[in-house]
Amino acid sequence: MPLWIAITLTAALLQTWRTALQQKLRGQLSVNGAGVVRYLYGVPVGVLLLALYALLMGHVPPGPTLPFLAFAALGGLLQILGTNLLILSFGARGFAVGTAYAKTEAVQGAILALVLLGEQLSPLAWLGIAVGVGGVLYLSLAGKAMDAATLLRATTQPAALYGLGAGACFALTSIFIKSANLELPHPDPILRALVTLVAANILQTVMQGGWLALREPAQMRAVFRTWRTSAQVGALSACGSACWFSGFALAPVAMVRALGQTEILFTLLFSRFYLRETLKRSEVAGALIVVLGVVLVLVGR
């Protein structure tokens, strides 16, 4: 199995676990408060991962450049916006379906990677991405008739708009994070990915943490008061982002994002057994269609 596939599957699992914990924090924290914990508490874990990897491989991490910092800051800001939109989508429709809307990032990322990075995919891989998005659409419609009026209503409801916006932000995040990685002068892509992770998390903590301190000071205190759960969110976020960033460094962004749609399977499992949400038969069917799309992407890679 190619390394990027194993890394991406691990990233999808860790991200689902982190998002489920983050959803539980929504009863104690605001949208920005629940968002900032993943960066604030993720910084020390990211630094530890970087130090351990550098020590193990005998490498010296490369120093940041201005273009690298600019790309990392843009990617970090878009990830903040995407995370906030994703959390907002949960309240409108529920954890599983809110995440499903955001998974349109696969096709959005494929198009953006083609335009901005020149990444090419085979026709079968494009078909797989289309099938995966079809599964997401079926899941979002929750078994309703797929006529034009129903489709319009489904894609203009708040959960859909939040989720689609989150998908666009995450797709752009992938592009800018890969661009930041490529700006670092070092041959080891994993080391570059970990440096990018630490830099992005520090910048994200400054950006969203500064906003929280100025606009929601009570929430900043709550972020530290909920440190037990928040620290778990931060640790899972750092480990998951390390895998995502490494995947982007090793393979085309579109392929990584397409395989990342397997997150919907982990999402349904967490939704049912961790958050105790009731799943509909149509949600399971939609997830299976997504899996079929992922298989086509991998066969056509």
Short mmCIF file of C-alpha atoms in Angstrom, two decimals:
data_model
loop_
_atom_site.label_atom_id
_atom_site.label_comp_id
_atom_site.label_asym_id
_atom_site.label_seq_id
_atom_site.Cartn_x
_atom_site.Cartn_y
_atom_site.Cartn_z
CA MET A 1 0.00 0.00 0.00
CA PRO A 2 1.41 3.44 -0.92
CA LEU A 3 2.34 5.45 2.18
CA TRP A 4 0.03 8.34 1.29
CA ILE A 5 -3.01 6.04 1.34
CA ALA A 6 -2.29 4.78 4.87
CA ILE A 7 -1.55 8.31 6.04
CA THR A 8 -4.76 9.70 4.52
CA LEU A 9 -6.96 6.98 6.04
CA THR A 10 -5.39 7.70 9.43
CA ALA A 11 -6.02 11.42 8.91
CA ALA A 12 -9.70 10.76 8.13
CA LEU A 13 -10.13 8.68 11.30
CA LEU A 14 -8.37 11.20 13.54
CA GLN A 15 -10.29 14.12 12.04
CA THR A 16 -13.63 12.40 12.65
CA TRP A 17 -12.68 11.63 16.23
CA ARG A 18 -11.56 15.23 16.78
CA THR A 19 -14.71 16.68 15.22
CA ALA A 20 -16.92 14.47 17.38
CA LEU A 21 -15.17 15.71 20.53
CA GLN A 22 -15.36 19.27 19.23
CA GLN A 23 -19.10 18.87 18.70
CA LYS A 24 -19.47 17.92 22.36
CA LEU A 25 -17.65 21.14 23.31
CA ARG A 26 -20.32 23.17 21.51
CA GLY A 27 -22.48 22.93 24.62
CA GLN A 28 -19.76 24.70 26.62
CA LEU A 29 -18.04 26.93 24.06
CA SER A 30 -19.03 29.27 21.23
CA VAL A 31 -18.19 28.51 17.59
CA ASN A 32 -14.91 30.42 17.86
CA GLY A 33 -14.13 28.92 21.27
CA ALA A 34 -14.67 25.38 19.99
CA GLY A 35 -12.53 26.22 16.97
CA VAL A 36 -9.54 27.76 18.73
CA VAL A 37 -8.95 24.78 21.04
CA ARG A 38 -7.73 22.64 18.12
CA TYR A 39 -4.92 25.09 17.39
CA LEU A 40 -4.05 26.32 20.87
CA TYR A 41 -3.74 22.85 22.34
CA GLY A 42 -2.38 21.44 19.08
CA VAL A 43 0.79 23.57 19.06
CA PRO A 44 2.72 21.63 21.76
CA VAL A 45 1.72 18.30 20.21
CA GLY A 46 2.85 19.48 16.78
CA VAL A 47 6.18 20.68 18.17
CA LEU A 48 6.65 17.30 19.86
CA LEU A 49 5.90 15.42 16.62
CA LEU A 50 8.36 17.60 14.71
CA ALA A 51 11.08 17.19 17.33
CA LEU A 52 10.67 13.41 17.50
CA TYR A 53 10.69 13.01 13.71
CA ALA A 54 13.70 15.29 13.25
CA LEU A 55 15.59 13.41 15.98
CA LEU A 56 14.65 10.01 14.57
CA MET A 57 15.66 10.92 11.01
CA GLY A 58 18.68 13.00 11.99
CA HIS A 59 17.38 16.08 10.15
CA VAL A 60 17.51 19.77 11.00
CA PRO A 61 14.14 21.45 10.29
CA PRO A 62 14.37 24.13 7.59
CA GLY A 63 13.81 27.76 8.53
CA PRO A 64 10.69 29.58 7.32
CA THR A 65 10.71 31.94 4.35
CA LEU A 66 8.33 34.84 3.72
CA PRO A 67 6.44 33.02 0.93
CA PHE A 68 6.15 29.97 3.20
CA LEU A 69 4.69 32.06 6.04
CA ALA A 70 2.27 33.79 3.66
CA PHE A 71 0.96 30.48 2.29
CA ALA A 72 0.77 28.97 5.80
CA ALA A 73 -1.16 32.00 7.09
CA LEU A 74 -3.65 31.87 4.19
CA GLY A 75 -4.13 28.13 4.61
CA GLY A 76 -4.52 28.54 8.36
CA LEU A 77 -7.10 31.32 8.03
CA LEU A 78 -9.16 29.32 5.53
CA GLN A 79 -9.06 26.29 7.82
CA ILE A 80 -10.39 28.46 10.67
CA LEU A 81 -13.26 29.70 8.49
CA GLY A 82 -13.98 26.18 7.24
CA THR A 83 -14.05 24.76 10.76
CA ASN A 84 -16.45 27.47 11.97
CA LEU A 85 -18.77 26.87 9.02
CA LEU A 86 -18.67 23.12 9.65
CA ILE A 87 -19.59 23.58 13.33
CA LEU A 88 -22.47 25.87 12.31
CA SER A 89 -23.76 23.21 9.91
CA PHE A 90 -24.04 20.72 12.77
CA GLY A 91 -26.68 22.80 14.50
CA ALA A 92 -28.77 23.02 11.34
CA ARG A 93 -28.95 19.32 10.47
CA GLY A 94 -26.75 17.12 12.71
CA PHE A 95 -23.18 15.86 12.91
CA ALA A 96 -23.25 13.23 10.16
CA VAL A 97 -25.06 15.23 7.48
CA GLY A 98 -23.24 18.48 8.29
CA THR A 99 -19.95 16.73 7.64
CA ALA A 100 -21.33 15.18 4.44
CA TYR A 101 -22.06 18.59 2.92
CA ALA A 102 -18.49 19.67 3.63
CA LYS A 103 -17.14 16.60 1.79
CA THR A 104 -17.86 18.34 -1.52
CA GLU A 105 -14.33 19.63 -0.86
CA ALA A 106 -13.15 16.58 -2.86
CA VAL A 107 -14.47 17.82 -6.18
CA GLN A 108 -13.82 21.46 -5.29
CA GLY A 109 -10.24 20.55 -4.39
CA ALA A 110 -9.76 18.56 -7.62
CA ILE A 111 -10.85 21.50 -9.74
CA LEU A 112 -8.77 24.01 -7.79
CA ALA A 113 -5.70 21.75 -7.87
CA LEU A 114 -6.08 21.40 -11.64
CA VAL A 115 -6.35 25.17 -12.12
CA LEU A 116 -3.85 26.38 -9.51
CA LEU A 117 -1.33 23.53 -9.26
CA GLY A 118 -1.70 21.84 -12.63
CA GLU A 119 -2.43 18.44 -11.05
CA GLN A 120 -3.83 15.96 -13.60
CA LEU A 121 -6.22 13.07 -12.89
CA SER A 122 -7.28 10.12 -15.03
CA PRO A 123 -10.87 9.97 -16.39
CA LEU A 124 -11.64 7.11 -13.99
CA ALA A 125 -10.45 9.19 -11.03
CA TRP A 126 -12.70 12.07 -12.13
CA LEU A 127 -15.59 9.60 -12.38
CA GLY A 128 -14.83 8.39 -8.86
CA ILE A 129 -14.90 11.94 -7.54
CA ALA A 130 -18.24 12.54 -9.29
CA VAL A 131 -19.70 9.32 -7.83
CA GLY A 132 -18.47 10.32 -4.37
CA VAL A 133 -20.12 13.72 -4.65
CA GLY A 134 -23.28 11.95 -5.83
CA GLY A 135 -23.22 9.94 -2.62
CA VAL A 136 -22.87 13.15 -0.62
CA LEU A 137 -25.81 14.66 -2.51
CA TYR A 138 -27.95 11.58 -1.88
CA LEU A 139 -27.03 11.71 1.78
CA SER A 140 -27.94 15.40 1.98
CA LEU A 141 -31.34 14.78 0.40
CA ALA A 142 -32.05 12.09 3.03
CA GLY A 143 -34.02 9.85 0.68
CA LYS A 144 -36.26 12.57 -0.77
CA ALA A 145 -37.27 12.58 -4.43
CA MET A 146 -34.48 14.08 -6.52
CA ASP A 147 -36.59 16.47 -8.59
CA ALA A 148 -35.39 19.98 -9.42
CA ALA A 149 -37.45 21.67 -6.71
CA THR A 150 -36.24 19.30 -3.98
CA LEU A 151 -32.64 19.66 -5.11
CA LEU A 152 -32.92 23.45 -5.00
CA ARG A 153 -34.42 23.40 -1.50
CA ALA A 154 -31.79 20.95 -0.25
CA THR A 155 -28.87 22.97 -1.56
CA THR A 156 -30.15 26.32 -0.28
CA GLN A 157 -30.97 25.32 3.30
CA PRO A 158 -28.59 26.67 5.97
CA ALA A 159 -26.84 23.33 6.60
CA ALA A 160 -26.07 22.97 2.89
CA LEU A 161 -24.75 26.52 2.55
CA TYR A 162 -22.58 26.20 5.67
CA GLY A 163 -21.30 22.80 4.55
CA LEU A 164 -20.57 23.86 0.98
CA GLY A 165 -18.75 26.93 2.27
CA ALA A 166 -16.73 24.75 4.63
CA GLY A 167 -15.84 22.45 1.73
CA ALA A 168 -14.61 25.38 -0.35
CA CYS A 169 -12.49 26.66 2.53
CA PHE A 170 -10.96 23.23 3.19
CA ALA A 171 -10.23 22.74 -0.53
CA LEU A 172 -8.37 26.07 -0.65
CA THR A 173 -6.62 25.18 2.61
CA SER A 174 -5.18 22.09 0.89
CA ILE A 175 -3.86 24.20 -1.99
CA PHE A 176 -2.17 26.79 0.22
CA ILE A 177 -0.76 24.22 2.65
CA LYS A 178 0.81 22.26 -0.22
CA SER A 179 2.18 25.53 -1.62
CA ALA A 180 3.71 26.34 1.79
CA ASN A 181 5.25 22.86 1.95
CA LEU A 182 6.88 23.31 -1.45
CA GLU A 183 8.46 26.61 -0.35
CA LEU A 184 10.62 24.93 2.30
CA PRO A 185 14.19 24.09 1.19
CA HIS A 186 14.45 20.47 2.34
CA PRO A 187 14.21 17.12 0.47
CA ASP A 188 12.15 15.31 3.13
CA PRO A 189 8.42 15.96 2.45
CA ILE A 190 7.32 14.62 5.85
CA LEU A 191 9.67 16.96 7.70
CA ARG A 192 8.41 19.86 5.59
CA ALA A 193 4.82 18.85 6.41
CA LEU A 194 5.51 18.87 10.16
CA VAL A 195 7.22 22.27 9.97
CA THR A 196 4.19 23.55 8.05
CA LEU A 197 1.89 22.11 10.72
CA VAL A 198 3.68 23.88 13.58
CA ALA A 199 3.86 27.19 11.73
CA ALA A 200 0.19 27.05 10.68
CA ASN A 201 -1.02 26.14 14.19
CA ILE A 202 0.95 28.98 15.77
CA LEU A 203 -0.44 31.46 13.24
CA GLN A 204 -3.97 30.08 13.73
CA THR A 205 -3.67 30.40 17.51
CA VAL A 206 -2.62 34.04 17.12
CA MET A 207 -5.41 34.81 14.62
CA GLN A 208 -8.39 33.07 16.18
CA GLY A 209 -7.10 33.33 19.75
CA GLY A 210 -6.61 37.08 19.33
CA TRP A 211 -10.13 37.44 17.96
CA LEU A 212 -11.52 35.43 20.88
CA ALA A 213 -9.61 37.45 23.48
CA LEU A 214 -10.87 40.75 22.01
CA ARG A 215 -14.45 39.84 21.14
CA GLU A 216 -15.31 36.98 23.49
CA PRO A 217 -13.06 37.22 26.57
CA ALA A 218 -15.38 35.02 28.63
CA GLN A 219 -14.97 32.29 26.00
CA MET A 220 -11.19 32.51 26.27
CA ARG A 221 -11.50 31.69 29.97
CA ALA A 222 -13.84 28.82 29.10
CA VAL A 223 -11.26 27.44 26.64
CA PHE A 224 -8.84 27.00 29.54
CA ARG A 225 -11.55 25.84 31.94
CA THR A 226 -12.45 22.95 29.60
CA TRP A 227 -8.81 21.95 29.19
CA ARG A 228 -9.39 18.24 29.71
CA THR A 229 -11.58 17.82 26.63
CA SER A 230 -9.97 20.71 24.76
CA ALA A 231 -6.50 19.18 25.11
CA GLN A 232 -7.79 15.96 23.56
CA VAL A 233 -9.25 17.94 20.65
CA GLY A 234 -5.93 19.74 20.17
CA ALA A 235 -3.90 16.53 20.26
CA LEU A 236 -6.18 14.77 17.76
CA SER A 237 -6.18 17.85 15.55
CA ALA A 238 -2.38 18.08 15.50
CA CYS A 239 -1.97 14.38 14.72
CA GLY A 240 -4.69 14.49 12.08
CA SER A 241 -3.29 17.62 10.43
CA ALA A 242 0.20 16.08 10.45
CA CYS A 243 -1.25 13.19 8.42
CA TRP A 244 -3.20 15.47 6.06
CA PHE A 245 -0.20 17.72 5.44
CA SER A 246 2.03 14.69 4.86
CA GLY A 247 -0.52 13.27 2.42
CA PHE A 248 -0.57 16.54 0.48
CA ALA A 249 3.23 16.44 0.32
CA LEU A 250 3.33 12.85 -1.00
CA ALA A 251 0.41 12.80 -3.47
CA PRO A 252 -1.81 15.12 -5.53
CA VAL A 253 -4.20 17.17 -3.42
CA ALA A 254 -7.20 15.85 -5.38
CA MET A 255 -6.29 12.22 -4.67
CA VAL A 256 -5.80 12.85 -0.96
CA ARG A 257 -9.08 14.74 -0.65
CA ALA A 258 -10.93 12.07 -2.65
CA LEU A 259 -9.65 9.27 -0.42
CA GLY A 260 -10.45 11.46 2.57
CA GLN A 261 -14.14 11.02 1.76
CA THR A 262 -13.88 7.75 3.70
CA GLU A 263 -14.25 10.06 6.68
CA ILE A 264 -18.00 9.80 6.12
CA LEU A 265 -17.85 6.13 7.20
CA PHE A 266 -16.05 7.04 10.41
CA THR A 267 -18.50 9.93 10.83
CA LEU A 268 -21.54 7.65 10.68
CA LEU A 269 -19.97 5.30 13.22
CA PHE A 270 -19.16 8.17 15.61
CA SER A 271 -22.60 9.68 15.03
CA ARG A 272 -24.34 6.43 15.94
CA PHE A 273 -22.18 5.05 18.76
CA TYR A 274 -20.49 8.14 20.27
CA LEU A 275 -23.02 10.96 19.84
CA ARG A 276 -26.01 8.56 19.98
CA GLU A 277 -27.66 10.09 16.90
CA THR A 278 -30.16 7.96 14.98
CA LEU A 279 -29.04 7.11 11.46
CA LYS A 280 -31.43 6.81 8.54
CA ARG A 281 -31.21 4.05 5.96
CA SER A 282 -30.64 6.67 3.26
CA GLU A 283 -27.58 7.97 5.15
CA VAL A 284 -26.01 4.52 5.12
CA ALA A 285 -26.80 4.13 1.39
CA GLY A 286 -25.23 7.51 0.66
CA ALA A 287 -22.11 6.51 2.54
CA LEU A 288 -21.78 3.32 0.47
CA ILE A 289 -21.98 5.38 -2.74
CA VAL A 290 -19.18 7.57 -1.40
CA VAL A 291 -17.09 4.47 -0.80
CA LEU A 292 -17.69 3.33 -4.37
CA GLY A 293 -16.42 6.70 -5.57
CA VAL A 294 -13.28 6.35 -3.46
CA VAL A 295 -12.62 2.88 -4.91
CA LEU A 296 -12.89 4.27 -8.44
CA VAL A 297 -10.47 7.06 -7.57
CA LEU A 298 -7.89 4.60 -6.23
CA VAL A 299 -8.26 2.25 -9.20
CA GLY A 300 -7.86 5.15 -11.60
CA ARG A 301 -4.93 6.82 -9.85
#
